[in-house]
mmCIF file of C-alpha atoms and ligand atoms in Angstrom:
data_model
loop_
_atom_site.group_PDB
_atom_site.id
_atom_site.type_symbol
_atom_site.label_atom_id
_atom_site.label_comp_id
_atom_site.label_asym_id
_atom_site.label_seq_id
_atom_site.Cartn_x
_atom_site.Cartn_y
_atom_site.Cartn_z
ATOM 1 C CA MET A 1 84.795 -26.836 -29.055
ATOM 2 C CA GLN A 2 85.481 -25.801 -32.610
ATOM 3 C CA ILE A 3 86.700 -22.246 -33.056
ATOM 4 C CA VAL A 4 86.160 -20.509 -36.360
ATOM 5 C CA THR A 5 87.805 -17.153 -36.851
ATOM 6 C CA THR A 6 87.386 -14.576 -39.544
ATOM 7 C CA ALA A 7 89.406 -11.398 -39.631
ATOM 8 C CA ALA A 8 88.424 -8.021 -40.988
ATOM 9 C CA GLY A 9 92.017 -7.508 -42.104
ATOM 10 C CA THR A 10 94.658 -10.072 -42.856
ATOM 11 C CA GLY A 11 96.520 -9.897 -39.564
ATOM 12 C CA GLY A 12 94.335 -12.131 -37.442
ATOM 13 C CA GLU A 13 93.726 -11.906 -33.757
ATOM 14 C CA GLU A 14 97.281 -10.903 -32.780
ATOM 15 C CA ARG A 15 97.077 -7.723 -34.798
ATOM 16 C CA ALA A 16 93.451 -6.866 -34.122
ATOM 17 C CA GLY A 17 92.550 -4.001 -31.792
ATOM 18 C CA THR A 18 89.392 -5.713 -30.659
ATOM 19 C CA VAL A 19 88.044 -9.236 -30.540
ATOM 20 C CA LEU A 20 84.313 -9.847 -30.895
ATOM 21 C CA THR A 21 83.434 -13.357 -29.754
ATOM 22 C CA ILE A 22 80.099 -14.815 -30.812
ATOM 23 C CA ASP A 23 78.963 -17.977 -29.066
ATOM 24 C CA LEU A 24 77.014 -20.078 -31.559
ATOM 25 C CA ALA A 25 76.061 -22.644 -28.902
ATOM 26 C CA ALA A 26 74.435 -19.852 -26.884
ATOM 27 C CA LEU A 27 72.557 -18.698 -29.999
ATOM 28 C CA ALA A 28 71.238 -22.222 -30.486
ATOM 29 C CA ALA A 29 70.239 -22.480 -26.813
ATOM 30 C CA ASN A 30 68.409 -19.145 -27.024
ATOM 31 C CA TYR A 31 66.509 -20.295 -30.112
ATOM 32 C CA ARG A 32 65.476 -23.492 -28.302
ATOM 33 C CA LEU A 33 64.343 -21.557 -25.224
ATOM 34 C CA LEU A 34 62.160 -19.192 -27.281
ATOM 35 C CA ARG A 35 60.831 -22.013 -29.463
ATOM 36 C CA ASP A 36 59.858 -24.102 -26.422
ATOM 37 C CA ARG A 37 58.296 -21.083 -24.749
ATOM 38 C CA ALA A 38 56.188 -20.314 -27.851
ATOM 39 C CA ALA A 39 55.203 -23.906 -28.761
ATOM 40 C CA PRO A 40 52.908 -24.961 -30.353
ATOM 41 C CA ALA A 41 53.387 -21.713 -32.328
ATOM 42 C CA VAL A 42 56.138 -21.925 -34.935
ATOM 43 C CA CYS A 43 59.309 -20.010 -34.023
ATOM 44 C CA SER A 44 60.976 -17.946 -36.749
ATOM 45 C CA ALA A 45 64.236 -16.008 -36.469
ATOM 46 C CA VAL A 46 64.586 -12.308 -37.212
ATOM 47 C CA VAL A 47 68.031 -11.791 -38.771
ATOM 48 C CA LYS A 48 67.674 -8.262 -40.182
ATOM 49 C CA ALA A 49 70.540 -5.763 -39.974
ATOM 50 C CA ASP A 50 73.043 -8.557 -40.586
ATOM 51 C CA GLY A 51 71.713 -10.674 -37.748
ATOM 52 C CA TYR A 52 71.621 -7.722 -35.317
ATOM 53 C CA GLY A 53 75.235 -7.029 -36.225
ATOM 54 C CA LEU A 54 76.503 -10.530 -35.515
ATOM 55 C CA GLY A 55 76.604 -11.840 -39.111
ATOM 56 C CA ALA A 56 73.362 -13.103 -40.668
ATOM 57 C CA ALA A 57 75.156 -15.620 -42.882
ATOM 58 C CA THR A 58 76.665 -17.209 -39.771
ATOM 59 C CA VAL A 59 73.811 -17.010 -37.287
ATOM 60 C CA ALA A 60 70.944 -18.011 -39.608
ATOM 61 C CA PRO A 61 72.391 -21.497 -40.295
ATOM 62 C CA VAL A 62 72.662 -22.012 -36.522
ATOM 63 C CA PHE A 63 68.914 -21.428 -36.182
ATOM 64 C CA TYR A 64 68.336 -23.608 -39.235
ATOM 65 C CA GLY A 65 70.259 -26.362 -37.463
ATOM 66 C CA GLU A 66 67.770 -26.119 -34.588
ATOM 67 C CA GLY A 67 64.870 -26.593 -36.996
ATOM 68 C CA CYS A 68 64.072 -22.964 -37.847
ATOM 69 C CA ARG A 69 62.624 -22.601 -41.366
ATOM 70 C CA HIS A 70 61.185 -19.069 -41.225
ATOM 71 C CA PHE A 71 63.487 -16.039 -41.411
ATOM 72 C CA PHE A 72 62.699 -12.321 -41.365
ATOM 73 C CA VAL A 73 64.858 -9.519 -42.747
ATOM 74 C CA ALA A 74 64.012 -5.871 -43.463
ATOM 75 C CA HIS A 75 65.156 -5.400 -47.070
ATOM 76 C CA LEU A 76 65.086 -7.246 -50.372
ATOM 77 C CA ASP A 77 68.888 -7.120 -50.599
ATOM 78 C CA GLU A 78 69.197 -8.626 -47.128
ATOM 79 C CA ALA A 79 66.846 -11.400 -48.248
ATOM 80 C CA LEU A 80 68.799 -12.097 -51.453
ATOM 81 C CA GLU A 81 72.024 -12.345 -49.445
ATOM 82 C CA LEU A 82 70.469 -14.552 -46.773
ATOM 83 C CA LYS A 83 69.104 -16.942 -49.409
ATOM 84 C CA GLN A 84 72.709 -17.741 -50.397
ATOM 85 C CA ALA A 85 73.497 -18.799 -46.825
ATOM 86 C CA LEU A 86 70.551 -21.186 -46.372
ATOM 87 C CA ARG A 87 69.098 -24.278 -48.003
ATOM 88 C CA PRO A 88 66.093 -23.785 -50.307
ATOM 89 C CA ASP A 89 63.551 -25.229 -47.856
ATOM 90 C CA VAL A 90 63.187 -21.952 -45.934
ATOM 91 C CA ALA A 91 60.755 -19.051 -46.108
ATOM 92 C CA ILE A 92 62.428 -15.634 -46.146
ATOM 93 C CA TYR A 93 60.170 -12.655 -45.393
ATOM 94 C CA ILE A 94 60.899 -8.989 -46.112
ATOM 95 C CA LEU A 95 59.485 -6.857 -43.293
ATOM 96 C CA ASN A 96 59.700 -3.466 -44.993
ATOM 97 C CA GLY A 97 57.951 -4.701 -48.113
ATOM 98 C CA LEU A 98 59.132 -3.937 -51.630
ATOM 99 C CA PRO A 99 60.081 -0.707 -53.332
ATOM 100 C CA PRO A 100 58.109 -0.185 -56.569
ATOM 101 C CA GLY A 101 59.633 -2.169 -59.417
ATOM 102 C CA ALA A 102 61.240 -4.855 -57.242
ATOM 103 C CA GLU A 103 58.275 -7.261 -57.473
ATOM 104 C CA ALA A 104 59.610 -9.357 -60.359
ATOM 105 C CA GLU A 105 62.986 -9.884 -58.731
ATOM 106 C CA CYS A 106 61.378 -10.786 -55.408
ATOM 107 C CA ALA A 107 59.008 -13.255 -57.041
ATOM 108 C CA ALA A 108 61.767 -14.827 -59.138
ATOM 109 C CA ALA A 109 63.899 -15.362 -56.032
ATOM 110 C CA GLY A 110 60.989 -16.964 -54.179
ATOM 111 C CA LEU A 111 61.122 -14.357 -51.401
ATOM 112 C CA ILE A 112 58.043 -13.312 -49.472
ATOM 113 C CA PRO A 113 57.179 -9.654 -49.004
ATOM 114 C CA VAL A 114 55.328 -8.313 -46.014
ATOM 115 C CA LEU A 115 52.678 -6.092 -47.604
ATOM 116 C CA ASN A 116 52.275 -2.982 -45.486
ATOM 117 C CA GLY A 117 49.745 -0.963 -47.450
ATOM 118 C CA MET A 118 47.097 -1.092 -50.155
ATOM 119 C CA GLU A 119 49.514 0.125 -52.791
ATOM 120 C CA GLN A 120 51.922 -2.741 -51.999
ATOM 121 C CA VAL A 121 48.990 -5.171 -52.119
ATOM 122 C CA ALA A 122 48.009 -3.853 -55.552
ATOM 123 C CA ARG A 123 51.547 -4.135 -56.930
ATOM 124 C CA TRP A 124 51.999 -7.696 -55.669
ATOM 125 C CA ALA A 125 48.576 -8.720 -57.045
ATOM 126 C CA ALA A 126 49.515 -7.178 -60.415
ATOM 127 C CA GLU A 127 52.764 -9.160 -60.450
ATOM 128 C CA ALA A 128 50.791 -12.353 -59.750
ATOM 129 C CA ARG A 129 48.492 -11.579 -62.712
ATOM 130 C CA ARG A 130 51.500 -10.906 -64.915
ATOM 131 C CA LEU A 131 53.089 -14.239 -63.932
ATOM 132 C CA ARG A 132 49.724 -16.066 -64.022
ATOM 133 C CA ARG A 133 50.467 -17.767 -60.724
ATOM 134 C CA PRO A 134 49.601 -17.038 -57.093
ATOM 135 C CA LEU A 135 52.318 -15.256 -55.133
ATOM 136 C CA PRO A 136 52.849 -15.736 -51.380
ATOM 137 C CA ALA A 137 52.777 -12.787 -49.000
ATOM 138 C CA VAL A 138 52.322 -11.750 -45.411
ATOM 139 C CA LEU A 139 49.878 -8.940 -44.768
ATOM 140 C CA GLN A 140 50.714 -6.538 -41.951
ATOM 141 C CA VAL A 141 47.958 -4.696 -40.143
ATOM 142 C CA ASP A 142 48.518 -1.766 -37.814
ATOM 143 C CA SER A 143 47.186 -2.718 -34.387
ATOM 144 C CA GLY A 144 48.208 0.511 -32.692
ATOM 145 C CA MET A 145 51.895 1.255 -33.248
ATOM 146 C CA SER A 146 51.293 3.496 -36.308
ATOM 147 C CA ARG A 147 54.539 2.373 -37.932
ATOM 148 C CA LEU A 148 53.793 -0.090 -40.735
ATOM 149 C CA GLY A 149 50.751 -2.008 -41.866
ATOM 150 C CA LEU A 150 47.183 -1.454 -42.993
ATOM 151 C CA PRO A 151 45.072 0.820 -40.829
ATOM 152 C CA ALA A 152 41.684 -0.519 -39.739
ATOM 153 C CA ALA A 153 39.900 1.330 -42.566
ATOM 154 C CA ASP A 154 41.944 -0.525 -45.201
ATOM 155 C CA VAL A 155 41.367 -3.827 -43.428
ATOM 156 C CA ALA A 156 37.634 -3.115 -43.600
ATOM 157 C CA ARG A 157 37.956 -2.296 -47.297
ATOM 158 C CA ILE A 158 39.607 -5.647 -47.994
ATOM 159 C CA ALA A 159 36.936 -7.403 -45.943
ATOM 160 C CA GLY A 160 34.334 -5.840 -48.243
ATOM 161 C CA GLU A 161 36.303 -6.404 -51.447
ATOM 162 C CA PRO A 162 38.254 -9.643 -50.976
ATOM 163 C CA GLN A 163 39.031 -9.654 -54.715
ATOM 164 C CA LEU A 164 41.681 -7.015 -53.906
ATOM 165 C CA LEU A 165 43.765 -9.980 -52.739
ATOM 166 C CA ASP A 166 43.200 -12.059 -55.882
ATOM 167 C CA GLY A 167 46.432 -13.741 -56.903
ATOM 168 C CA ILE A 168 47.963 -13.336 -53.445
ATOM 169 C CA ARG A 169 48.384 -16.424 -51.307
ATOM 170 C CA LEU A 170 48.234 -15.000 -47.771
ATOM 171 C CA LEU A 171 50.518 -17.028 -45.528
ATOM 172 C CA TYR A 172 50.058 -14.897 -42.404
ATOM 173 C CA VAL A 173 48.354 -11.807 -41.123
ATOM 174 C CA MET A 174 50.805 -10.070 -38.826
ATOM 175 C CA SER A 175 51.208 -7.038 -36.608
ATOM 176 C CA HIS A 176 53.872 -5.704 -34.274
ATOM 177 C CA LEU A 177 53.779 -4.756 -30.595
ATOM 178 C CA ALA A 178 55.022 -1.345 -29.476
ATOM 179 C CA CYS A 179 55.438 -1.969 -25.723
ATOM 180 C CA ALA A 180 55.942 -5.707 -25.277
ATOM 181 C CA ASP A 181 59.115 -5.084 -23.249
ATOM 182 C CA GLN A 182 56.891 -3.383 -20.639
ATOM 183 C CA PRO A 183 54.604 -6.281 -19.696
ATOM 184 C CA ASP A 184 52.259 -4.074 -17.676
ATOM 185 C CA HIS A 185 51.789 -1.452 -20.381
ATOM 186 C CA PRO A 186 48.083 -1.102 -21.266
ATOM 187 C CA LEU A 187 48.852 -0.847 -25.007
ATOM 188 C CA ASN A 188 49.699 -4.581 -25.082
ATOM 189 C CA ALA A 189 46.123 -5.646 -24.359
ATOM 190 C CA ARG A 190 44.725 -2.940 -26.652
ATOM 191 C CA GLN A 191 46.905 -4.113 -29.552
ATOM 192 C CA LEU A 192 45.940 -7.727 -28.886
ATOM 193 C CA GLU A 193 42.276 -6.794 -29.131
ATOM 194 C CA ALA A 194 42.777 -4.711 -32.281
ATOM 195 C CA PHE A 195 44.769 -7.540 -33.880
ATOM 196 C CA ARG A 196 42.048 -10.075 -33.109
ATOM 197 C CA ALA A 197 39.465 -7.759 -34.640
ATOM 198 C CA ALA A 198 41.556 -7.265 -37.795
ATOM 199 C CA ARG A 199 42.073 -11.013 -38.159
ATOM 200 C CA ALA A 200 38.346 -11.509 -38.552
ATOM 201 C CA ALA A 201 38.693 -10.004 -42.049
ATOM 202 C CA PHE A 202 40.966 -12.889 -43.071
ATOM 203 C CA PRO A 203 39.216 -16.090 -42.015
ATOM 204 C CA GLY A 204 41.453 -19.144 -41.901
ATOM 205 C CA VAL A 205 44.688 -17.187 -42.397
ATOM 206 C CA PRO A 206 47.352 -17.951 -39.743
ATOM 207 C CA ALA A 207 48.545 -15.041 -37.603
ATOM 208 C CA SER A 208 51.765 -13.636 -36.137
ATOM 209 C CA LEU A 209 52.149 -10.906 -33.504
ATOM 210 C CA ALA A 210 54.936 -11.524 -30.985
ATOM 211 C CA ASN A 211 58.553 -10.352 -31.108
ATOM 212 C CA SER A 212 60.986 -11.584 -28.411
ATOM 213 C CA ALA A 213 59.312 -9.660 -25.627
ATOM 214 C CA GLY A 214 55.854 -10.572 -26.924
ATOM 215 C CA ILE A 215 56.640 -14.271 -26.432
ATOM 216 C CA PHE A 216 57.003 -13.579 -22.697
ATOM 217 C CA LEU A 217 53.597 -11.860 -22.525
ATOM 218 C CA GLY A 218 52.078 -15.343 -22.607
ATOM 219 C CA PRO A 219 50.241 -17.702 -24.942
ATOM 220 C CA ASP A 220 47.508 -15.178 -25.856
ATOM 221 C CA TYR A 221 50.158 -13.332 -27.833
ATOM 222 C CA HIS A 222 51.711 -16.331 -29.624
ATOM 223 C CA PHE A 223 49.167 -17.074 -32.393
ATOM 224 C CA ASP A 224 50.683 -19.316 -35.123
ATOM 225 C CA LEU A 225 54.169 -17.856 -35.633
ATOM 226 C CA VAL A 226 56.437 -15.838 -33.327
ATOM 227 C CA ARG A 227 59.189 -13.502 -34.566
ATOM 228 C CA PRO A 228 62.002 -13.146 -32.026
ATOM 229 C CA GLY A 229 65.136 -11.196 -32.864
ATOM 230 C CA ALA A 230 66.808 -9.478 -29.909
ATOM 231 C CA SER A 231 66.558 -12.318 -27.406
ATOM 232 C CA LEU A 232 68.094 -14.802 -29.829
ATOM 233 C CA TYR A 233 71.190 -12.644 -29.513
ATOM 234 C CA GLY A 234 71.037 -12.588 -25.707
ATOM 235 C CA LEU A 235 69.248 -9.286 -25.134
ATOM 236 C CA ALA A 236 66.745 -9.247 -22.275
ATOM 237 C CA PRO A 237 63.061 -9.543 -23.283
ATOM 238 C CA ALA A 238 62.090 -7.176 -20.464
ATOM 239 C CA LEU A 239 64.498 -4.843 -18.696
ATOM 240 C CA ASP A 240 62.839 -4.948 -15.273
ATOM 241 C CA ARG A 241 63.173 -8.737 -14.823
ATOM 242 C CA PRO A 242 66.067 -11.199 -14.772
ATOM 243 C CA ASN A 243 67.278 -12.054 -18.270
ATOM 244 C CA PRO A 244 66.604 -15.740 -19.076
ATOM 245 C CA MET A 245 68.731 -15.658 -22.245
ATOM 246 C CA GLU A 246 72.322 -16.879 -22.570
ATOM 247 C CA ARG A 247 75.086 -14.408 -23.312
ATOM 248 C CA VAL A 248 76.043 -14.600 -26.989
ATOM 249 C CA VAL A 249 78.421 -11.659 -27.419
ATOM 250 C CA THR A 250 81.740 -10.879 -25.759
ATOM 251 C CA LEU A 251 83.845 -7.897 -26.789
ATOM 252 C CA HIS A 252 87.436 -7.344 -25.719
ATOM 253 C CA ALA A 253 89.741 -4.458 -26.592
ATOM 254 C CA LYS A 254 93.508 -4.486 -26.486
ATOM 255 C CA VAL A 255 95.587 -2.180 -24.322
ATOM 256 C CA ILE A 256 97.816 -0.182 -26.671
ATOM 257 C CA GLN A 257 99.781 1.812 -24.122
ATOM 258 C CA THR A 258 99.890 2.640 -20.416
ATOM 259 C CA ARG A 259 101.244 5.716 -18.626
ATOM 260 C CA GLU A 260 101.281 7.539 -15.292
ATOM 261 C CA ILE A 261 99.771 10.982 -15.179
ATOM 262 C CA ALA A 262 100.211 13.587 -12.449
ATOM 263 C CA ALA A 263 97.639 15.595 -10.515
ATOM 264 C CA GLY A 264 96.439 18.369 -12.817
ATOM 265 C CA ASP A 265 97.094 16.457 -16.063
ATOM 266 C CA VAL A 266 94.182 16.211 -18.471
ATOM 267 C CA VAL A 267 93.030 13.311 -20.667
ATOM 268 C CA GLY A 268 91.595 13.245 -24.174
ATOM 269 C CA TYR A 269 89.788 15.596 -26.564
ATOM 270 C CA GLY A 270 88.359 18.687 -24.976
ATOM 271 C CA ALA A 271 90.467 18.047 -21.856
ATOM 272 C CA THR A 272 87.247 17.031 -20.121
ATOM 273 C CA PHE A 273 89.010 14.916 -17.480
ATOM 274 C CA ARG A 274 91.574 16.435 -15.094
ATOM 275 C CA ALA A 275 93.365 14.120 -12.664
ATOM 276 C CA GLU A 276 93.043 15.043 -8.986
ATOM 277 C CA ARG A 277 95.866 12.708 -7.998
ATOM 278 C CA PRO A 278 98.604 10.681 -9.685
ATOM 279 C CA THR A 279 96.742 8.154 -11.833
ATOM 280 C CA ARG A 280 97.747 5.130 -13.865
ATOM 281 C CA VAL A 281 95.968 5.145 -17.208
ATOM 282 C CA ALA A 282 95.783 2.806 -20.192
ATOM 283 C CA THR A 283 94.627 3.517 -23.725
ATOM 284 C CA ILE A 284 92.600 0.786 -25.417
ATOM 285 C CA ALA A 285 92.028 0.147 -29.131
ATOM 286 C CA LEU A 286 88.285 0.773 -29.290
ATOM 287 C CA GLY A 287 86.326 3.905 -30.079
ATOM 288 C CA TYR A 288 83.217 5.240 -31.730
ATOM 289 C CA GLY A 289 84.634 4.132 -35.094
ATOM 290 C CA ASP A 290 84.119 0.599 -33.777
ATOM 291 C CA GLY A 291 80.532 1.359 -32.835
ATOM 292 C CA TRP A 292 81.273 2.105 -29.191
ATOM 293 C CA PRO A 293 79.036 5.020 -28.227
ATOM 294 C CA ARG A 294 80.768 8.371 -27.805
ATOM 295 C CA ALA A 295 77.946 9.136 -25.371
ATOM 296 C CA LEU A 296 79.837 6.900 -22.904
ATOM 297 C CA SER A 297 82.507 9.620 -22.593
ATOM 298 C CA GLY A 298 83.252 10.124 -18.909
ATOM 299 C CA ARG A 299 80.765 7.474 -17.786
ATOM 300 C CA GLY A 300 81.535 4.108 -19.381
ATOM 301 C CA ALA A 301 83.981 1.497 -18.127
ATOM 302 C CA ALA A 302 85.967 -1.535 -19.161
ATOM 303 C CA TRP A 303 86.640 -4.533 -16.948
ATOM 304 C CA TYR A 304 89.793 -6.466 -16.210
ATOM 305 C CA GLU A 305 88.787 -9.714 -14.551
ATOM 306 C CA GLY A 306 86.682 -8.437 -11.640
ATOM 307 C CA THR A 307 87.929 -4.838 -11.605
ATOM 308 C CA ARG A 308 85.986 -1.929 -13.090
ATOM 309 C CA LEU A 309 88.188 0.487 -15.050
ATOM 310 C CA PRO A 310 86.350 3.782 -15.665
ATOM 311 C CA PHE A 311 86.654 5.694 -18.943
ATOM 312 C CA LEU A 312 88.562 8.968 -18.508
ATOM 313 C CA GLY A 313 87.482 11.835 -20.749
ATOM 314 C CA ARG A 314 86.031 11.417 -24.185
ATOM 315 C CA VAL A 315 85.666 8.351 -26.334
ATOM 316 C CA SER A 316 87.841 8.926 -29.446
ATOM 317 C CA MET A 317 87.279 7.373 -32.866
ATOM 318 C CA ASP A 318 89.855 4.612 -32.377
ATOM 319 C CA SER A 319 90.722 4.677 -28.686
ATOM 320 C CA ILE A 320 89.562 5.275 -25.143
ATOM 321 C CA THR A 321 91.732 6.059 -22.124
ATOM 322 C CA ILE A 322 90.792 4.258 -18.923
ATOM 323 C CA ASP A 323 91.815 4.489 -15.256
ATOM 324 C CA VAL A 324 93.736 1.358 -14.292
ATOM 325 C CA SER A 325 94.880 2.566 -10.840
ATOM 326 C CA ALA A 326 92.724 -0.092 -9.157
ATOM 327 C CA LEU A 327 94.810 -2.910 -10.675
ATOM 328 C CA PRO A 328 97.971 -4.305 -9.069
ATOM 329 C CA PRO A 329 101.193 -2.577 -10.196
ATOM 330 C CA GLY A 330 102.361 -3.782 -13.600
ATOM 331 C CA LEU A 331 98.828 -4.506 -14.827
ATOM 332 C CA PRO A 332 97.596 -4.230 -17.462
ATOM 333 C CA GLN A 333 100.386 -4.452 -19.999
ATOM 334 C CA ALA A 334 100.281 -3.418 -23.624
ATOM 335 C CA GLY A 335 98.610 -6.270 -25.508
ATOM 336 C CA ASP A 336 96.391 -7.333 -22.601
ATOM 337 C CA LEU A 337 92.670 -7.512 -23.280
ATOM 338 C CA VAL A 338 89.985 -5.709 -21.298
ATOM 339 C CA GLU A 339 86.293 -6.618 -21.399
ATOM 340 C CA LEU A 340 83.690 -4.273 -22.857
ATOM 341 C CA LEU A 341 80.878 -6.791 -23.285
ATOM 342 C CA GLY A 342 80.853 -9.988 -21.299
ATOM 343 C CA PRO A 343 80.095 -11.396 -17.868
ATOM 344 C CA HIS A 344 80.663 -8.034 -16.140
ATOM 345 C CA GLN A 345 78.668 -5.841 -18.487
ATOM 346 C CA SER A 346 75.942 -6.761 -20.969
ATOM 347 C CA ALA A 347 74.874 -4.829 -24.059
ATOM 348 C CA ASP A 348 71.653 -3.942 -22.216
ATOM 349 C CA GLU A 349 73.664 -2.479 -19.304
ATOM 350 C CA VAL A 350 76.015 -0.518 -21.560
ATOM 351 C CA ALA A 351 72.982 0.825 -23.422
ATOM 352 C CA ALA A 352 71.339 1.955 -20.191
ATOM 353 C CA GLN A 353 74.475 3.950 -19.302
ATOM 354 C CA CYS A 354 74.147 6.079 -22.420
ATOM 355 C CA GLY A 355 70.411 6.336 -23.035
ATOM 356 C CA THR A 356 69.950 3.736 -25.737
ATOM 357 C CA ILE A 357 68.941 0.082 -26.066
ATOM 358 C CA GLY A 358 70.996 -3.085 -26.420
ATOM 359 C CA TYR A 359 69.751 -3.446 -30.004
ATOM 360 C CA GLU A 360 71.624 -0.289 -30.959
ATOM 361 C CA ILE A 361 74.816 -1.420 -29.228
ATOM 362 C CA LEU A 362 74.815 -4.724 -31.169
ATOM 363 C CA THR A 363 73.797 -3.336 -34.576
ATOM 364 C CA SER A 364 76.413 -0.567 -34.290
ATOM 365 C CA LEU A 365 79.353 -2.932 -33.773
ATOM 366 C CA GLY A 366 80.201 -2.908 -37.465
ATOM 367 C CA ARG A 367 82.951 -4.593 -39.424
ATOM 368 C CA ARG A 368 86.078 -3.443 -37.677
ATOM 369 C CA HIS A 369 86.357 -6.133 -35.017
ATOM 370 C CA HIS A 370 88.217 -9.373 -35.342
ATOM 371 C CA ARG A 371 85.406 -11.925 -35.119
ATOM 372 C CA ARG A 372 85.755 -15.200 -33.299
ATOM 373 C CA TYR A 373 82.864 -17.612 -33.671
ATOM 374 C CA ILE A 374 82.919 -20.293 -30.961
ATOM 375 C CA GLY A 375 80.708 -23.236 -30.064
ATOM 376 C CA GLY A 376 79.827 -24.070 -33.672
HETATM 377 C C1 PLP B 401 62.597 -6.326 -35.555
HETATM 378 C C2 PLP B 401 61.257 -6.930 -35.573
HETATM 379 C C3 PLP B 401 60.984 -8.097 -34.852
HETATM 380 C C4 PLP B 401 61.959 -8.674 -33.843
HETATM 381 O O1 PLP B 401 61.847 -7.905 -32.663
HETATM 382 P P1 PLP B 401 62.758 -8.175 -31.372
HETATM 383 O O2 PLP B 401 62.280 -7.162 -30.391
HETATM 384 O O3 PLP B 401 64.158 -7.943 -31.794
HETATM 385 O O4 PLP B 401 62.512 -9.569 -30.940
HETATM 386 C C5 PLP B 401 59.760 -8.716 -35.036
HETATM 387 N N1 PLP B 401 58.831 -8.181 -35.851
HETATM 388 C C6 PLP B 401 59.039 -7.030 -36.534
HETATM 389 C C7 PLP B 401 57.969 -6.492 -37.394
HETATM 390 C C8 PLP B 401 60.245 -6.362 -36.401
HETATM 391 O O5 PLP B 401 60.443 -5.217 -37.067
#
């Protein structure tokens, strides 16, 4: 197994407070699982927000290596950066569409906007007229989430005036599901029906609806192209069923110091934890400045091999103090690593402990960790 490491600073793993390990073989396996599940639909990869925090320039080529040629990001700048990391034979789509004035740059770079409203359609069509060549685009329709995309009235308007799309080469009509991670939610079927109705305005244009969770709703939801993000990175497609995805991310933090505290001693900002008995504690080099939620104060935990080590008191910016009394005497020592994400606790589980979702845990990780890419 080849190990590639990149450090935020110059000190490397020995000096890092945390080590974020990203398993590229698991990423590839997750892409294959989703692709096979969605076949014969084409499987794209959503790599917005820097590949859900894991490094778009590193993860996108892994998907490319598995045959992926369609990539989604949210912003033009994300698309321009991603283009540098991939060969030219890919399609890069911009989910949020274009801010006014960015059309020429987008067209010149060969990037594909998702048009989310009539005004965006008009601007892209005008750019095509200016360049005297058709420009590719994806058209998003709102099937019931009320976030982005043309409402039904605008879809009807285009159906009546197809010349509004003159100059635009529509590659896909797409929409997005609001509740796909709750397979029994009635909105799924309602959105499917609304999407089918909207498609009728664009005869012969391929369609795309499913995110990761949507793939698991079954073939009715697959259409021609699926758009998984979260599950590529190991997050569960539905939280009330076993997760079929492989774990991609492991996060370890280093023990900086250990100490014994007495009954009555307090720990951390606000003195929110008071020891009832003599307690062995360790302080680890991870905090909210590393994207670890402060909302886990008093309720999160780290793991040392099979032992759960509860957080004591508040999560600080750069450190957390944990109870290590359950470990044999002498453990852990300064420099030892404890697990924050890994076999004992997934991003989905950590998220559930503090009222958020695994997506937010991953995209919050940020640039402070020493990154170890394995399995490449
Ligand atoms: C983020 C996003 C996706 C990917 O969703 P996951 O739940 O991460 O699989 C797909 N489509 C759109 C429009 C998105 O914004």
